[in-house]
Amino acid sequence: MADAQGVMVFLETADNKLTGISLELLGAAHKLAKELNQSVSAALVGSGVKGLAAEAIAFGADKVFTVDDANLANYVSDAFAGVAERLVKQVAPAIVLLGQTAIGRDLAPRLAFRLGVGLSTDCIDLAIDPQTKNLLQTRPVYGGNARAVFATNTRPQMATVRQKAMSSIERDASRKGETVTVDAGLNPSTLRIKFIKKVKEEVTGVKLEDADVVISGGRGIGGAEGFKQLEELAKILHGAIGATRSACDNNWVPTTTQVGLTGKIVAPTLYIAVALSGASQHMAGCSGSKTIVAINKDPEANIFKEAQFGIVGDYKQIIPALTKKVKELVG
Ligand code: FAD
């Protein structure tokens, strides 16, 4: 793609809305395109998604390519990869961005392979090199202990972006853009993967990835009972419960609460880390939090190096006192 131009993002939808990461991708693309003096295109692929094109424009897209087909109602790798490949070849962008989500993690490498280009996954920063105009792709390496910046010579330059690492732009319903309808060109009989059923994760209260406050417990919590104390505080703060792998492996909390390298990535405003040591694999999932508060009985625990505020002591005494005070403060 010698004449590759512009930034293209792959949007995701849920409950008939663009997801948070989609808005963040549009925000990132808007910033990069401005630096390149080029435009933002968005791929809106699914079933019944056409109506969301205006929303994508309001959040920064200049051109939206909608592929609306009943066979695309649920994500299936081969159907989406085929559509994505055709779209990228048609649009010929210089940069392609996807979310570091379940879909993005599956789709991006397939698409990169089909296009014969490189891919940086889980990027936490994107910038344009002022000299070469290449996309500089920053991602954590060595289990979150270091950051590396990558650039690729192939076009399009492809990256998946970590959730909450980028900011969306303010919604502007008066923004003007173009919508292009593209035929899916799918022959269902040639698809090798069949969608069977979707099992929705049961969430009571706030979803961990979306929570503004996360209270995570580690091995030092000592059992499922201890997590009940954290839940009480989380409820008052409208927060969600997270956990380390040790706590999940012990079945004190569901594995869906695991935060870290092999768990979920969160970036809340407030992350309260309780009775966990702050291993790099755990921090890989929460280091993007705005403020980290650590509660640990060991003053030498690594988590105190990562936290902005720390309380040294037994959580069994600190959490009830903190809960009482927070209750008073929030009424
Ligand atoms: P510990 O390291 O044992 O820490 C317990 C802490 O609790 C200690 O600091 C102790 O001082 C404190 N404590 C004990 N009692 C109390 C008390 N009463 N009050 C206050 N403080 C107390 N881990 C993850 O979390 N997420 C991941 O995604 C993840 N992925 C991994 C992937 C790989 C490939 C590998 C090798 C490991 C991974 N791990 C992950 C595991 C990780 O390396 C650590 O082993 C784990 O995070 C440690 O959990 P912890 O902090 O709960 O336990």
Coordinates of C-alpha atoms and ligand atoms in Angstrom, one line a residue:
M1 CA 0.0 0.0 0.0
A2 CA 2.4 2.6 -1.3
D3 CA -0.1 5.5 -1.2
A4 CA -1.5 4.6 2.2
Q5 CA -3.3 7.6 3.8
G6 CA -5.3 8.3 6.9
V7 CA -6.1 6.5 10.1
M8 CA -8.7 3.7 10.2
V9 CA -10.3 2.3 13.4
F10 CA -12.4 -0.8 13.9
L11 CA -15.4 0.0 16.0
E12 CA -17.1 -2.4 18.4
T13 CA -20.7 -2.2 19.6
A14 CA -22.7 -3.6 22.5
D15 CA -26.3 -3.1 23.3
N16 CA -26.8 -1.0 20.2
K17 CA -24.1 1.5 21.3
L18 CA -20.4 2.1 20.4
T19 CA -18.3 0.7 23.2
G20 CA -16.0 2.8 25.4
I21 CA -12.9 1.5 23.6
S22 CA -14.4 2.5 20.2
L23 CA -14.7 6.1 21.4
E24 CA -11.2 6.0 22.7
L25 CA -9.9 4.6 19.4
L26 CA -11.7 7.4 17.5
G27 CA -10.1 9.9 19.9
A28 CA -6.6 8.5 19.3
A29 CA -7.2 8.4 15.6
H30 CA -8.4 12.0 15.6
K31 CA -5.2 13.1 17.3
L32 CA -2.9 11.1 15.0
A33 CA -4.8 12.1 11.8
K34 CA -4.5 15.8 12.8
E35 CA -0.7 15.5 13.2
L36 CA -0.5 13.8 9.7
N37 CA -3.0 16.3 8.3
Q38 CA -5.1 13.3 7.1
S39 CA -8.5 11.9 7.9
V40 CA -10.1 9.3 10.1
S41 CA -12.1 6.4 8.7
A42 CA -14.1 4.0 10.8
A43 CA -15.2 0.4 10.1
L44 CA -18.6 -0.4 11.6
V45 CA -19.2 -4.1 11.1
G46 CA -22.1 -6.0 12.5
S47 CA -25.8 -6.5 12.2
G48 CA -28.2 -3.5 12.8
V49 CA -25.2 -1.2 13.3
K50 CA -25.8 1.3 10.5
G51 CA -27.6 3.7 12.8
L52 CA -24.4 4.2 14.8
A53 CA -22.5 5.8 12.0
A54 CA -23.6 9.3 13.0
E55 CA -22.4 8.6 16.5
A56 CA -19.0 7.6 15.2
I57 CA -18.9 10.9 13.2
A58 CA -19.8 12.9 16.3
F59 CA -16.8 11.3 18.1
G60 CA -14.3 12.0 15.4
A61 CA -14.7 9.9 12.3
D62 CA -14.7 11.7 8.9
K63 CA -15.9 8.7 6.9
V64 CA -17.7 5.6 8.2
F65 CA -17.8 2.3 6.3
T66 CA -20.8 0.3 7.4
V67 CA -21.0 -3.4 6.7
D68 CA -24.4 -4.4 8.0
D69 CA -25.3 -8.1 7.5
A70 CA -27.3 -10.6 9.5
N71 CA -24.3 -13.0 9.3
L72 CA -22.2 -10.5 11.3
A73 CA -24.6 -10.4 14.3
N74 CA -22.0 -12.1 16.5
Y75 CA -18.3 -12.0 16.2
V76 CA -16.8 -15.0 14.3
S77 CA -13.2 -14.9 13.3
D78 CA -13.3 -15.9 9.6
A79 CA -16.3 -13.7 8.7
F80 CA -15.0 -10.6 10.4
A81 CA -11.4 -11.1 9.2
G82 CA -12.6 -11.5 5.6
V83 CA -14.7 -8.3 5.8
A84 CA -11.9 -6.4 7.6
E85 CA -9.3 -7.4 5.0
R86 CA -11.5 -6.3 2.1
L87 CA -12.2 -3.0 3.9
V88 CA -8.6 -2.2 4.6
K89 CA -7.6 -3.0 1.0
Q90 CA -10.4 -0.7 -0.2
V91 CA -9.6 2.2 2.1
A92 CA -5.8 1.8 2.0
P93 CA -5.1 3.6 5.4
A94 CA -1.6 4.3 6.7
I95 CA -2.6 3.3 10.2
V96 CA -5.2 0.7 11.4
L97 CA -6.2 0.7 15.1
L98 CA -8.3 -1.9 17.0
G99 CA -9.1 -2.3 20.7
Q100 CA -7.1 -4.7 22.9
T101 CA -10.4 -6.5 23.6
A102 CA -11.5 -10.1 23.2
I103 CA -12.5 -9.2 19.6
G104 CA -9.5 -7.0 18.8
R105 CA -7.0 -9.6 20.2
D106 CA -8.5 -12.2 17.9
L107 CA -9.1 -10.1 14.8
A108 CA -5.9 -8.0 14.7
P109 CA -3.3 -10.8 14.3
R110 CA -5.5 -12.5 11.6
L111 CA -5.8 -9.2 9.7
A112 CA -2.1 -8.4 10.0
F113 CA -1.2 -11.8 8.7
R114 CA -3.6 -11.5 5.8
L115 CA -2.2 -8.1 4.9
G116 CA 1.4 -9.2 5.5
V117 CA 2.2 -6.4 7.9
G118 CA 3.5 -6.0 11.5
L119 CA 1.3 -5.5 14.6
S120 CA 2.0 -4.1 18.0
T121 CA -0.6 -5.3 20.6
D122 CA -1.7 -3.7 23.8
C123 CA -0.4 -0.2 23.1
I124 CA -0.6 2.4 25.8
D125 CA 0.6 5.3 23.8
L126 CA 0.7 6.2 20.1
A127 CA 2.5 9.2 18.5
I128 CA 3.7 10.3 15.1
D129 CA 7.5 10.6 14.6
P130 CA 7.9 14.2 13.5
Q131 CA 10.8 13.2 11.1
T132 CA 9.7 9.9 9.5
K133 CA 5.9 10.3 10.1
N134 CA 5.9 6.7 11.3
L135 CA 3.5 5.6 14.0
L136 CA 5.4 5.2 17.3
Q137 CA 3.7 2.4 19.2
T138 CA 4.5 2.2 22.9
R139 CA 3.6 -1.0 24.8
P140 CA 4.6 -2.6 28.1
V141 CA 7.2 -5.4 27.8
Y142 CA 8.8 -7.9 30.3
G143 CA 5.6 -8.4 32.2
G144 CA 5.0 -4.7 32.6
N145 CA 8.4 -3.9 34.0
A146 CA 9.5 -1.8 31.0
R147 CA 8.1 0.0 28.0
A148 CA 9.3 -0.3 24.4
V149 CA 8.5 1.9 21.4
F150 CA 8.0 0.1 18.1
A151 CA 7.7 1.4 14.5
T152 CA 7.0 -0.6 11.4
N153 CA 8.1 -0.1 7.8
T154 CA 5.1 -2.0 6.4
R155 CA 1.8 -0.3 5.6
P156 CA -0.7 -0.1 7.1
Q157 CA 0.9 0.3 10.5
M158 CA -1.3 -1.8 12.8
A159 CA -1.8 -1.6 16.6
T160 CA -4.3 -2.7 19.2
V161 CA -4.9 -0.2 22.0
R162 CA -5.4 -0.9 25.7
Q163 CA -8.7 0.1 27.1
K164 CA -8.7 3.4 28.9
A165 CA -5.2 4.3 27.7
M166 CA -6.5 6.9 25.2
S167 CA -9.1 9.6 25.6
S168 CA -12.1 10.2 23.4
I169 CA -12.9 13.6 22.1
E170 CA -16.0 15.5 23.2
R171 CA -19.1 14.4 21.4
D172 CA -20.1 17.0 18.7
A173 CA -23.3 16.1 17.0
S174 CA -22.7 18.9 14.5
R175 CA -19.6 17.3 13.1
K176 CA -20.0 16.5 9.4
G177 CA -18.9 13.2 7.9
E178 CA -19.7 10.7 5.2
T179 CA -21.2 7.2 5.4
V180 CA -20.4 4.6 2.9
T181 CA -22.3 1.3 2.8
V182 CA -20.2 -1.7 1.9
D183 CA -21.6 -5.1 1.0
A184 CA -20.4 -7.9 3.3
G185 CA -19.9 -10.2 0.3
L186 CA -20.2 -13.2 2.6
N187 CA -21.2 -16.7 1.5
P188 CA -22.3 -18.3 4.8
S189 CA -21.6 -21.8 3.4
T190 CA -17.9 -21.0 3.1
L191 CA -17.5 -19.9 6.8
R192 CA -15.8 -22.6 8.8
I193 CA -16.6 -21.1 12.2
K194 CA -20.2 -21.2 13.4
F195 CA -21.5 -19.1 16.3
I196 CA -23.3 -21.4 18.8
K197 CA -24.1 -19.3 21.8
K198 CA -23.1 -16.4 23.9
V199 CA -22.7 -16.8 27.7
K200 CA -22.9 -13.4 29.4
E201 CA -20.7 -12.9 32.4
E202 CA -22.9 -12.3 35.5
V203 CA -22.1 -9.0 37.0
T204 CA -23.7 -7.6 40.1
G205 CA -23.0 -4.0 40.6
V206 CA -20.4 -2.2 38.5
K207 CA -18.4 -4.0 35.8
L208 CA -14.8 -4.3 36.8
E209 CA -13.4 -2.8 33.6
D210 CA -15.8 0.2 33.7
A211 CA -15.5 0.9 37.4
D212 CA -14.2 4.2 38.6
V213 CA -13.1 2.7 41.9
V214 CA -11.6 -0.8 42.2
I215 CA -10.8 -2.5 45.4
S216 CA -8.5 -5.5 44.9
G217 CA -7.6 -8.1 47.4
G218 CA -4.7 -10.5 47.5
R219 CA -3.4 -13.6 49.2
G220 CA -3.2 -11.8 52.5
I221 CA -7.0 -11.5 52.6
G222 CA -7.0 -15.1 53.7
G223 CA -10.4 -16.3 52.4
A224 CA -13.7 -15.5 50.8
E225 CA -15.0 -14.1 54.1
G226 CA -12.3 -11.3 54.0
F227 CA -13.5 -10.3 50.5
K228 CA -16.9 -9.6 52.0
Q229 CA -15.3 -6.7 54.0
L230 CA -13.9 -5.3 50.7
E231 CA -17.3 -5.7 49.0
E232 CA -19.0 -3.5 51.7
L233 CA -16.5 -0.7 51.0
A234 CA -16.8 -1.2 47.2
K235 CA -20.6 -0.9 47.5
I236 CA -20.4 2.5 49.3
L237 CA -17.9 3.8 46.7
H238 CA -19.9 2.4 43.8
G239 CA -16.8 0.4 43.0
A240 CA -16.0 -3.1 41.8
I241 CA -14.0 -5.9 43.3
G242 CA -10.7 -7.1 41.8
A243 CA -8.2 -9.7 42.9
T244 CA -4.8 -11.1 42.4
R245 CA -4.2 -14.5 40.8
S246 CA -3.5 -16.0 44.2
A247 CA -6.9 -15.0 45.5
C248 CA -8.6 -16.4 42.3
D249 CA -6.6 -19.6 42.3
N250 CA -7.8 -20.1 45.9
N251 CA -11.4 -19.8 44.7
W252 CA -12.1 -17.0 47.2
V253 CA -13.4 -14.9 44.3
P254 CA -14.3 -15.7 40.6
T255 CA -11.5 -15.8 38.1
T256 CA -13.3 -13.0 36.2
T257 CA -12.1 -10.6 39.0
Q258 CA -8.4 -11.3 38.3
V259 CA -6.4 -8.1 37.5
G260 CA -3.1 -8.4 35.7
L261 CA -1.0 -9.7 32.9
T262 CA -3.3 -12.8 32.5
G263 CA -6.3 -11.1 33.9
K264 CA -8.2 -7.9 33.2
I265 CA -6.7 -4.5 32.6
V266 CA -8.2 -1.7 34.6
A267 CA -7.5 2.0 34.8
P268 CA -9.9 3.5 37.5
T269 CA -9.6 6.8 39.2
L270 CA -9.0 5.0 42.5
Y271 CA -7.4 1.6 42.9
I272 CA -7.2 0.3 46.5
A273 CA -4.8 -2.6 46.7
V274 CA -5.4 -4.6 49.9
A275 CA -3.1 -7.3 51.2
L276 CA -1.4 -7.9 47.9
S277 CA 2.3 -7.6 47.3
G278 CA 2.3 -5.7 44.0
A279 CA 3.9 -8.3 41.8
S280 CA 4.8 -7.0 38.3
Q281 CA 2.3 -9.4 36.8
H282 CA -0.5 -7.9 38.9
M283 CA 0.7 -4.3 38.3
A284 CA 0.6 -4.9 34.5
G285 CA -3.2 -4.8 34.9
C286 CA -3.6 -1.8 37.2
S287 CA -0.6 0.5 36.7
G288 CA -2.7 2.8 34.6
S289 CA -4.9 3.7 37.6
K290 CA -4.9 7.4 38.4
T291 CA -4.4 6.9 42.2
I292 CA -3.3 3.7 43.9
V293 CA -3.8 3.3 47.7
A294 CA -2.0 0.4 49.3
I295 CA -2.9 -1.4 52.5
N296 CA -0.3 -4.0 53.6
K297 CA 1.1 -5.1 56.9
D298 CA 4.6 -5.4 55.4
P299 CA 6.2 -1.9 55.1
E300 CA 8.7 -3.4 52.6
A301 CA 6.0 -4.7 50.2
N302 CA 6.6 -3.6 46.6
I303 CA 3.1 -2.2 46.3
F304 CA 4.2 0.8 48.4
K305 CA 6.6 1.7 45.6
E306 CA 3.7 1.7 43.1
A307 CA 1.2 3.5 45.3
Q308 CA 0.7 7.2 45.9
F309 CA -0.8 6.6 49.3
G310 CA -0.1 3.7 51.7
I311 CA -1.3 2.4 55.0
V312 CA 0.9 -0.1 56.9
G313 CA -1.2 -2.5 59.0
D314 CA -3.6 -5.4 59.2
Y315 CA -6.4 -5.0 56.7
K316 CA -8.8 -6.6 59.2
Q317 CA -8.5 -3.5 61.3
I318 CA -8.0 -0.9 58.5
I319 CA -10.9 -1.8 56.2
P320 CA -13.7 -1.6 58.8
A321 CA -12.3 1.8 60.1
L322 CA -12.0 3.1 56.5
T323 CA -15.5 1.8 55.6
K324 CA -16.9 3.6 58.7
K325 CA -15.2 6.9 57.8
V326 CA -16.2 6.7 54.1
K327 CA -19.8 5.9 55.1
E328 CA -19.8 9.1 57.2
L329 CA -18.2 11.2 54.4
V330 CA -20.5 10.0 51.6
G331 CA -23.6 10.1 53.9
Ligands
FAD1 P1 1.6 -12.4 47.8 O1 2.7 -12.0 46.8 O2 1.8 -13.6 48.6 O3 1.3 -11.1 48.7 C1 0.4 -11.1 49.8 C2 0.6 -9.8 50.5 O4 -0.4 -9.7 51.5 C3 2.0 -9.6 51.2 O5 2.6 -8.5 50.7 C4 1.6 -9.6 52.7 O6 2.5 -8.7 53.4 C5 0.2 -9.1 52.7 N1 -0.6 -9.4 53.8 C6 -0.8 -10.7 54.4 N2 -1.7 -10.6 55.4 C7 -2.1 -9.3 55.5 C8 -3.0 -8.6 56.3 N3 -3.7 -9.3 57.3 N4 -3.2 -7.3 56.1 C9 -2.5 -6.6 55.2 N5 -1.6 -7.2 54.4 C10 -1.4 -8.6 54.5 N6 -0.8 -12.3 39.4 C11 -1.9 -11.4 39.3 O7 -2.3 -10.8 40.3 N7 -2.5 -11.2 38.1 C12 -2.1 -11.8 36.9 O8 -2.6 -11.6 35.9 C13 -0.9 -12.7 37.0 N8 -0.4 -13.3 35.9 C14 0.7 -14.0 36.0 C15 1.3 -14.5 34.9 C16 2.4 -15.3 35.0 C17 3.0 -15.8 33.7 C18 3.0 -15.5 36.2 C19 4.3 -16.3 36.3 C20 2.5 -15.0 37.4 C21 1.3 -14.3 37.3 N9 0.7 -13.7 38.4 C22 -0.3 -12.9 38.3 C23 1.2 -14.1 39.8 C24 2.1 -13.1 40.4 O9 3.4 -13.3 40.0 C25 2.1 -13.1 41.9 O10 2.4 -14.4 42.4 C26 0.7 -12.7 42.5 O11 0.3 -11.5 42.0 C27 0.9 -12.5 44.0 O12 -0.4 -12.4 44.6 P2 -0.6 -11.6 46.0 O13 0.0 -10.3 45.9 O14 -2.0 -11.8 46.3 O15 0.2 -12.6 47.0

